[in-house]
């Protein structure tokens, strides 16, 4: 009589309970009761012989395989139907209790589900490790890319190609091809940015575009997890079998593998997802959030490039109706729109996956993005009315100072609402760090509100206007002296020899400017851009 269970290969004759050799008879086969092969009755506790040659009772192996997590049992202890696969992963693949040899699904049919789950878990861990290594490598590229971009900004001339008669720049085709593949290509087209400016932009931001491309690859790669592939294949298989069964029988009445018989495929009582007995796969939370956040951070760096490099270089108006600066300002606002939308999706994802610390950080970042929008719109007088309308504050009569105040109040309310939501989920151990960032953000908001009420926002000054200022100073005061900046970056000039002989306060922020004894205050610095314009006139 075979001492094993039905469905498994019959063991060799050496496992006969009567004529087995002493080595087999004395081997422990029940790891719970610590009984030997000779002491166990195969009629009451059948054996399963592993590929390594060690035999164990099925109760012992059922415990090692954690079968209770995979199947529901009757009162008598027999398995009746499948449970959904457990979400926790195997720490390591199941092994023989004696020799630690791996137990493979090809060797023991009874344990197909847990063994296949173990293989899937190992594959998933390798998958996560692979993309995590890619993520770390891309992060290391970000810093050098920003440095390289900052070196390229000198000598850039934007605002080219907006005249109706202009033609595409001839010569080097590589930048033009790169411009056609740039991830902001469609956005730039919608904003009316010329082909020439797009080529200039690609030349300027090529290192950041490479980083963006790598982050995007990680985003796509993380979405193609082994678990998702197995789930989709299982669902497709069940659907195919259900259709075949319908064609053969003329009705839907099939129970696949682990069904209970109480329902059928295609009926609400027994949906395909229950038949598959596998939870819908979810994205790896940390990898998805970090790679998506990397994409947003690159876009924010590109916004900074437009704000600090392109806007000062782009002229305010072309010969036709389109203003190059207006086109670039529109692009900057749309980049912020993309960034806000991306962060909002990540906030939702973090909430679903209980990534509370990251959710709080993202709410802070979202508040900072809103503040950047506020500062940019006030500095460039663009998209302010549109933001007020989108926020639900329909006040078409607003203009000037009133519009600025309404805009600032809308952003202030949005940010504070986000911060209140974040306060409710931030972990206690991270609260001090979060509150520090929150207080800094609120201080920035308060400063913007103050400026809005006092109407002290200023528009960016382009190079031509700076030259006009220098000429006016030289004409009025017979020389412009030298140019400096206060601690907050506000430009001022000291006439005659340009040496500091007295201290004063910056009219914009109240910081100390000037100095004494021809020595500039330590918190002040030379304005290299104005000095360069004087030398290059």
JSON list of N, CA and C in Angstrom, two decimals, residues 306-350:
[
{"chain": "A", "resi": 306, "resn": "UNK", "atom": "N", "xyz": [13.02, 78.70, -16.47]},
{"chain": "A", "resi": 306, "resn": "UNK", "atom": "CA", "xyz": [12.23, 79.71, -17.19]},
{"chain": "A", "resi": 306, "resn": "UNK", "atom": "C", "xyz": [12.17, 81.00, -16.39]},
{"chain": "A", "resi": 307, "resn": "UNK", "atom": "N", "xyz": [11.90, 80.86, -15.09]},
{"chain": "A", "resi": 307, "resn": "UNK", "atom": "CA", "xyz": [11.72, 82.04, -14.24]},
{"chain": "A", "resi": 307, "resn": "UNK", "atom": "C", "xyz": [12.99, 82.88, -14.13]},
{"chain": "A", "resi": 308, "resn": "UNK", "atom": "N", "xyz": [14.14, 82.22, -13.93]},
{"chain": "A", "resi": 308, "resn": "UNK", "atom": "CA", "xyz": [15.37, 82.95, -13.63]},
{"chain": "A", "resi": 308, "resn": "UNK", "atom": "C", "xyz": [16.24, 83.21, -14.85]},
{"chain": "A", "resi": 309, "resn": "UNK", "atom": "N", "xyz": [16.10, 82.40, -15.90]},
{"chain": "A", "resi": 309, "resn": "UNK", "atom": "CA", "xyz": [16.99, 82.55, -17.06]},
{"chain": "A", "resi": 309, "resn": "UNK", "atom": "C", "xyz": [16.26, 83.01, -18.31]},
{"chain": "A", "resi": 310, "resn": "UNK", "atom": "N", "xyz": [15.14, 82.36, -18.63]},
{"chain": "A", "resi": 310, "resn": "UNK", "atom": "CA", "xyz": [14.45, 82.68, -19.88]},
{"chain": "A", "resi": 310, "resn": "UNK", "atom": "C", "xyz": [13.69, 84.01, -19.78]},
{"chain": "A", "resi": 311, "resn": "UNK", "atom": "N", "xyz": [12.94, 84.21, -18.69]},
{"chain": "A", "resi": 311, "resn": "UNK", "atom": "CA", "xyz": [12.12, 85.42, -18.59]},
{"chain": "A", "resi": 311, "resn": "UNK", "atom": "C", "xyz": [12.95, 86.70, -18.66]},
{"chain": "A", "resi": 312, "resn": "UNK", "atom": "N", "xyz": [14.08, 86.81, -17.96]},
{"chain": "A", "resi": 312, "resn": "UNK", "atom": "CA", "xyz": [14.87, 88.04, -18.11]},
{"chain": "A", "resi": 312, "resn": "UNK", "atom": "C", "xyz": [15.45, 88.22, -19.51]},
{"chain": "A", "resi": 313, "resn": "UNK", "atom": "N", "xyz": [15.68, 87.10, -20.23]},
{"chain": "A", "resi": 313, "resn": "UNK", "atom": "CA", "xyz": [16.30, 87.20, -21.55]},
{"chain": "A", "resi": 313, "resn": "UNK", "atom": "C", "xyz": [15.28, 87.39, -22.66]},
{"chain": "A", "resi": 314, "resn": "UNK", "atom": "N", "xyz": [14.03, 87.02, -22.42]},
{"chain": "A", "resi": 314, "resn": "UNK", "atom": "CA", "xyz": [13.00, 87.11, -23.47]},
{"chain": "A", "resi": 314, "resn": "UNK", "atom": "C", "xyz": [12.43, 88.52, -23.52]},
{"chain": "A", "resi": 315, "resn": "UNK", "atom": "N", "xyz": [12.31, 89.11, -24.72]},
{"chain": "A", "resi": 315, "resn": "UNK", "atom": "CA", "xyz": [11.72, 90.45, -24.83]},
{"chain": "A", "resi": 315, "resn": "UNK", "atom": "C", "xyz": [10.24, 90.43, -24.50]},
{"chain": "A", "resi": 316, "resn": "UNK", "atom": "N", "xyz": [9.74, 91.60, -24.10]},
{"chain": "A", "resi": 316, "resn": "UNK", "atom": "CA", "xyz": [8.34, 91.68, -23.68]},
{"chain": "A", "resi": 316, "resn": "UNK", "atom": "C", "xyz": [7.38, 91.57, -24.86]},
{"chain": "A", "resi": 317, "resn": "UNK", "atom": "N", "xyz": [7.78, 92.03, -26.03]},
{"chain": "A", "resi": 317, "resn": "UNK", "atom": "CA", "xyz": [6.86, 92.01, -27.16]},
{"chain": "A", "resi": 317, "resn": "UNK", "atom": "C", "xyz": [7.61, 91.78, -28.44]},
{"chain": "A", "resi": 318, "resn": "UNK", "atom": "N", "xyz": [7.00, 91.03, -29.35]},
{"chain": "A", "resi": 318, "resn": "UNK", "atom": "CA", "xyz": [7.56, 90.87, -30.68]},
{"chain": "A", "resi": 318, "resn": "UNK", "atom": "C", "xyz": [6.91, 91.87, -31.62]},
{"chain": "A", "resi": 319, "resn": "UNK", "atom": "N", "xyz": [7.28, 91.79, -32.89]},
{"chain": "A", "resi": 319, "resn": "UNK", "atom": "CA", "xyz": [6.71, 92.70, -33.85]},
{"chain": "A", "resi": 319, "resn": "UNK", "atom": "C", "xyz": [5.27, 92.34, -34.19]},
{"chain": "A", "resi": 320, "resn": "UNK", "atom": "N", "xyz": [4.92, 91.08, -33.97]},
{"chain": "A", "resi": 320, "resn": "UNK", "atom": "CA", "xyz": [3.53, 90.72, -34.17]},
{"chain": "A", "resi": 320, "resn": "UNK", "atom": "C", "xyz": [2.81, 90.74, -32.83]},
{"chain": "A", "resi": 321, "resn": "UNK", "atom": "N", "xyz": [1.60, 90.16, -32.80]},
{"chain": "A", "resi": 321, "resn": "UNK", "atom": "CA", "xyz": [0.79, 90.26, -31.59]},
{"chain": "A", "resi": 321, "resn": "UNK", "atom": "C", "xyz": [1.30, 89.38, -30.46]},
{"chain": "A", "resi": 322, "resn": "UNK", "atom": "N", "xyz": [2.14, 88.40, -30.75]},
{"chain": "A", "resi": 322, "resn": "UNK", "atom": "CA", "xyz": [2.58, 87.45, -29.74]},
{"chain": "A", "resi": 322, "resn": "UNK", "atom": "C", "xyz": [3.79, 87.96, -28.99]},
{"chain": "A", "resi": 323, "resn": "UNK", "atom": "N", "xyz": [3.73, 87.95, -27.67]},
{"chain": "A", "resi": 323, "resn": "UNK", "atom": "CA", "xyz": [4.85, 88.36, -26.84]},
{"chain": "A", "resi": 323, "resn": "UNK", "atom": "C", "xyz": [5.65, 87.13, -26.44]},
{"chain": "A", "resi": 324, "resn": "UNK", "atom": "N", "xyz": [6.96, 87.09, -26.73]},
{"chain": "A", "resi": 324, "resn": "UNK", "atom": "CA", "xyz": [7.77, 85.94, -26.32]},
{"chain": "A", "resi": 324, "resn": "UNK", "atom": "C", "xyz": [7.72, 85.72, -24.81]},
{"chain": "A", "resi": 325, "resn": "UNK", "atom": "N", "xyz": [7.78, 86.80, -24.05]},
{"chain": "A", "resi": 325, "resn": "UNK", "atom": "CA", "xyz": [7.76, 86.64, -22.60]},
{"chain": "A", "resi": 325, "resn": "UNK", "atom": "C", "xyz": [6.42, 86.08, -22.14]},
{"chain": "A", "resi": 326, "resn": "UNK", "atom": "N", "xyz": [5.32, 86.51, -22.76]},
{"chain": "A", "resi": 326, "resn": "UNK", "atom": "CA", "xyz": [4.01, 85.99, -22.39]},
{"chain": "A", "resi": 326, "resn": "UNK", "atom": "C", "xyz": [3.91, 84.50, -22.70]},
{"chain": "A", "resi": 327, "resn": "UNK", "atom": "N", "xyz": [4.49, 84.09, -23.84]},
{"chain": "A", "resi": 327, "resn": "UNK", "atom": "CA", "xyz": [4.46, 82.67, -24.20]},
{"chain": "A", "resi": 327, "resn": "UNK", "atom": "C", "xyz": [5.23, 81.84, -23.19]},
{"chain": "A", "resi": 328, "resn": "UNK", "atom": "N", "xyz": [6.40, 82.32, -22.79]},
{"chain": "A", "resi": 328, "resn": "UNK", "atom": "CA", "xyz": [7.20, 81.58, -21.81]},
{"chain": "A", "resi": 328, "resn": "UNK", "atom": "C", "xyz": [6.54, 81.61, -20.43]},
{"chain": "A", "resi": 329, "resn": "UNK", "atom": "N", "xyz": [5.91, 82.73, -20.09]},
{"chain": "A", "resi": 329, "resn": "UNK", "atom": "CA", "xyz": [5.20, 82.78, -18.80]},
{"chain": "A", "resi": 329, "resn": "UNK", "atom": "C", "xyz": [4.06, 81.78, -18.76]},
{"chain": "A", "resi": 330, "resn": "UNK", "atom": "N", "xyz": [3.35, 81.67, -19.88]},
{"chain": "A", "resi": 330, "resn": "UNK", "atom": "CA", "xyz": [2.27, 80.68, -19.96]},
{"chain": "A", "resi": 330, "resn": "UNK", "atom": "C", "xyz": [2.82, 79.26, -19.80]},
{"chain": "A", "resi": 331, "resn": "UNK", "atom": "N", "xyz": [3.97, 79.00, -20.42]},
{"chain": "A", "resi": 331, "resn": "UNK", "atom": "CA", "xyz": [4.59, 77.67, -20.28]},
{"chain": "A", "resi": 331, "resn": "UNK", "atom": "C", "xyz": [4.98, 77.40, -18.84]},
{"chain": "A", "resi": 332, "resn": "UNK", "atom": "N", "xyz": [5.53, 78.41, -18.17]},
{"chain": "A", "resi": 332, "resn": "UNK", "atom": "CA", "xyz": [5.92, 78.24, -16.76]},
{"chain": "A", "resi": 332, "resn": "UNK", "atom": "C", "xyz": [4.72, 77.89, -15.90]},
{"chain": "A", "resi": 333, "resn": "UNK", "atom": "N", "xyz": [3.61, 78.59, -16.12]},
{"chain": "A", "resi": 333, "resn": "UNK", "atom": "CA", "xyz": [2.40, 78.32, -15.33]},
{"chain": "A", "resi": 333, "resn": "UNK", "atom": "C", "xyz": [1.89, 76.91, -15.60]},
{"chain": "A", "resi": 334, "resn": "UNK", "atom": "N", "xyz": [1.94, 76.48, -16.84]},
{"chain": "A", "resi": 334, "resn": "UNK", "atom": "CA", "xyz": [1.47, 75.13, -17.17]},
{"chain": "A", "resi": 334, "resn": "UNK", "atom": "C", "xyz": [2.37, 74.06, -16.56]},
{"chain": "A", "resi": 335, "resn": "UNK", "atom": "N", "xyz": [3.65, 74.34, -16.47]},
{"chain": "A", "resi": 335, "resn": "UNK", "atom": "CA", "xyz": [4.55, 73.40, -15.80]},
{"chain": "A", "resi": 335, "resn": "UNK", "atom": "C", "xyz": [4.17, 73.27, -14.33]},
{"chain": "A", "resi": 336, "resn": "UNK", "atom": "N", "xyz": [3.84, 74.40, -13.70]},
{"chain": "A", "resi": 336, "resn": "UNK", "atom": "CA", "xyz": [3.39, 74.34, -12.31]},
{"chain": "A", "resi": 336, "resn": "UNK", "atom": "C", "xyz": [2.07, 73.58, -12.21]},
{"chain": "A", "resi": 337, "resn": "UNK", "atom": "N", "xyz": [1.18, 73.76, -13.19]},
{"chain": "A", "resi": 337, "resn": "UNK", "atom": "CA", "xyz": [-0.07, 73.00, -13.19]},
{"chain": "A", "resi": 337, "resn": "UNK", "atom": "C", "xyz": [0.22, 71.49, -13.22]},
{"chain": "A", "resi": 338, "resn": "UNK", "atom": "N", "xyz": [1.15, 71.08, -14.09]},
{"chain": "A", "resi": 338, "resn": "UNK", "atom": "CA", "xyz": [1.53, 69.67, -14.18]},
{"chain": "A", "resi": 338, "resn": "UNK", "atom": "C", "xyz": [2.09, 69.18, -12.85]},
{"chain": "A", "resi": 339, "resn": "UNK", "atom": "N", "xyz": [2.92, 70.00, -12.24]},
{"chain": "A", "resi": 339, "resn": "UNK", "atom": "CA", "xyz": [3.56, 69.61, -10.98]},
{"chain": "A", "resi": 339, "resn": "UNK", "atom": "C", "xyz": [2.52, 69.45, -9.88]},
{"chain": "A", "resi": 340, "resn": "UNK", "atom": "N", "xyz": [1.59, 70.41, -9.79]},
{"chain": "A", "resi": 340, "resn": "UNK", "atom": "CA", "xyz": [0.54, 70.32, -8.77]},
{"chain": "A", "resi": 340, "resn": "UNK", "atom": "C", "xyz": [-0.31, 69.07, -8.98]},
{"chain": "A", "resi": 341, "resn": "UNK", "atom": "N", "xyz": [-0.68, 68.80, -10.23]},
{"chain": "A", "resi": 341, "resn": "UNK", "atom": "CA", "xyz": [-1.50, 67.61, -10.52]},
{"chain": "A", "resi": 341, "resn": "UNK", "atom": "C", "xyz": [-0.75, 66.33, -10.15]},
{"chain": "A", "resi": 342, "resn": "UNK", "atom": "N", "xyz": [0.55, 66.30, -10.45]},
{"chain": "A", "resi": 342, "resn": "UNK", "atom": "CA", "xyz": [1.35, 65.13, -10.09]},
{"chain": "A", "resi": 342, "resn": "UNK", "atom": "C", "xyz": [1.45, 64.92, -8.59]},
{"chain": "A", "resi": 343, "resn": "UNK", "atom": "N", "xyz": [1.65, 66.01, -7.85]},
{"chain": "A", "resi": 343, "resn": "UNK", "atom": "CA", "xyz": [1.73, 65.90, -6.39]},
{"chain": "A", "resi": 343, "resn": "UNK", "atom": "C", "xyz": [0.40, 65.46, -5.80]},
{"chain": "A", "resi": 344, "resn": "UNK", "atom": "N", "xyz": [-0.70, 65.97, -6.32]},
{"chain": "A", "resi": 344, "resn": "UNK", "atom": "CA", "xyz": [-2.02, 65.59, -5.80]},
{"chain": "A", "resi": 344, "resn": "UNK", "atom": "C", "xyz": [-2.26, 64.09, -5.98]},
{"chain": "A", "resi": 345, "resn": "UNK", "atom": "N", "xyz": [-1.84, 63.53, -7.12]},
{"chain": "A", "resi": 345, "resn": "UNK", "atom": "CA", "xyz": [-1.98, 62.08, -7.33]},
{"chain": "A", "resi": 345, "resn": "UNK", "atom": "C", "xyz": [-1.14, 61.31, -6.32]},
{"chain": "A", "resi": 346, "resn": "UNK", "atom": "N", "xyz": [0.07, 61.81, -6.05]},
{"chain": "A", "resi": 346, "resn": "UNK", "atom": "CA", "xyz": [0.95, 61.13, -5.10]},
{"chain": "A", "resi": 346, "resn": "UNK", "atom": "C", "xyz": [0.40, 61.22, -3.68]},
{"chain": "A", "resi": 347, "resn": "UNK", "atom": "N", "xyz": [-0.22, 62.35, -3.33]},
{"chain": "A", "resi": 347, "resn": "UNK", "atom": "CA", "xyz": [-0.84, 62.48, -2.01]},
{"chain": "A", "resi": 347, "resn": "UNK", "atom": "C", "xyz": [-1.93, 61.42, -1.84]},
{"chain": "A", "resi": 348, "resn": "UNK", "atom": "N", "xyz": [-2.75, 61.25, -2.87]},
{"chain": "A", "resi": 348, "resn": "UNK", "atom": "CA", "xyz": [-3.80, 60.22, -2.82]},
{"chain": "A", "resi": 348, "resn": "UNK", "atom": "C", "xyz": [-3.20, 58.83, -2.69]},
{"chain": "A", "resi": 349, "resn": "UNK", "atom": "N", "xyz": [-2.15, 58.56, -3.47]},
{"chain": "A", "resi": 349, "resn": "UNK", "atom": "CA", "xyz": [-1.50, 57.25, -3.42]},
{"chain": "A", "resi": 349, "resn": "UNK", "atom": "C", "xyz": [-0.90, 56.98, -2.05]},
{"chain": "A", "resi": 350, "resn": "UNK", "atom": "N", "xyz": [-0.26, 57.98, -1.46]},
{"chain": "A", "resi": 350, "resn": "UNK", "atom": "CA", "xyz": [0.33, 57.82, -0.12]},
{"chain": "A", "resi": 350, "resn": "UNK", "atom": "C", "xyz": [-0.75, 57.56, 0.92]}
]
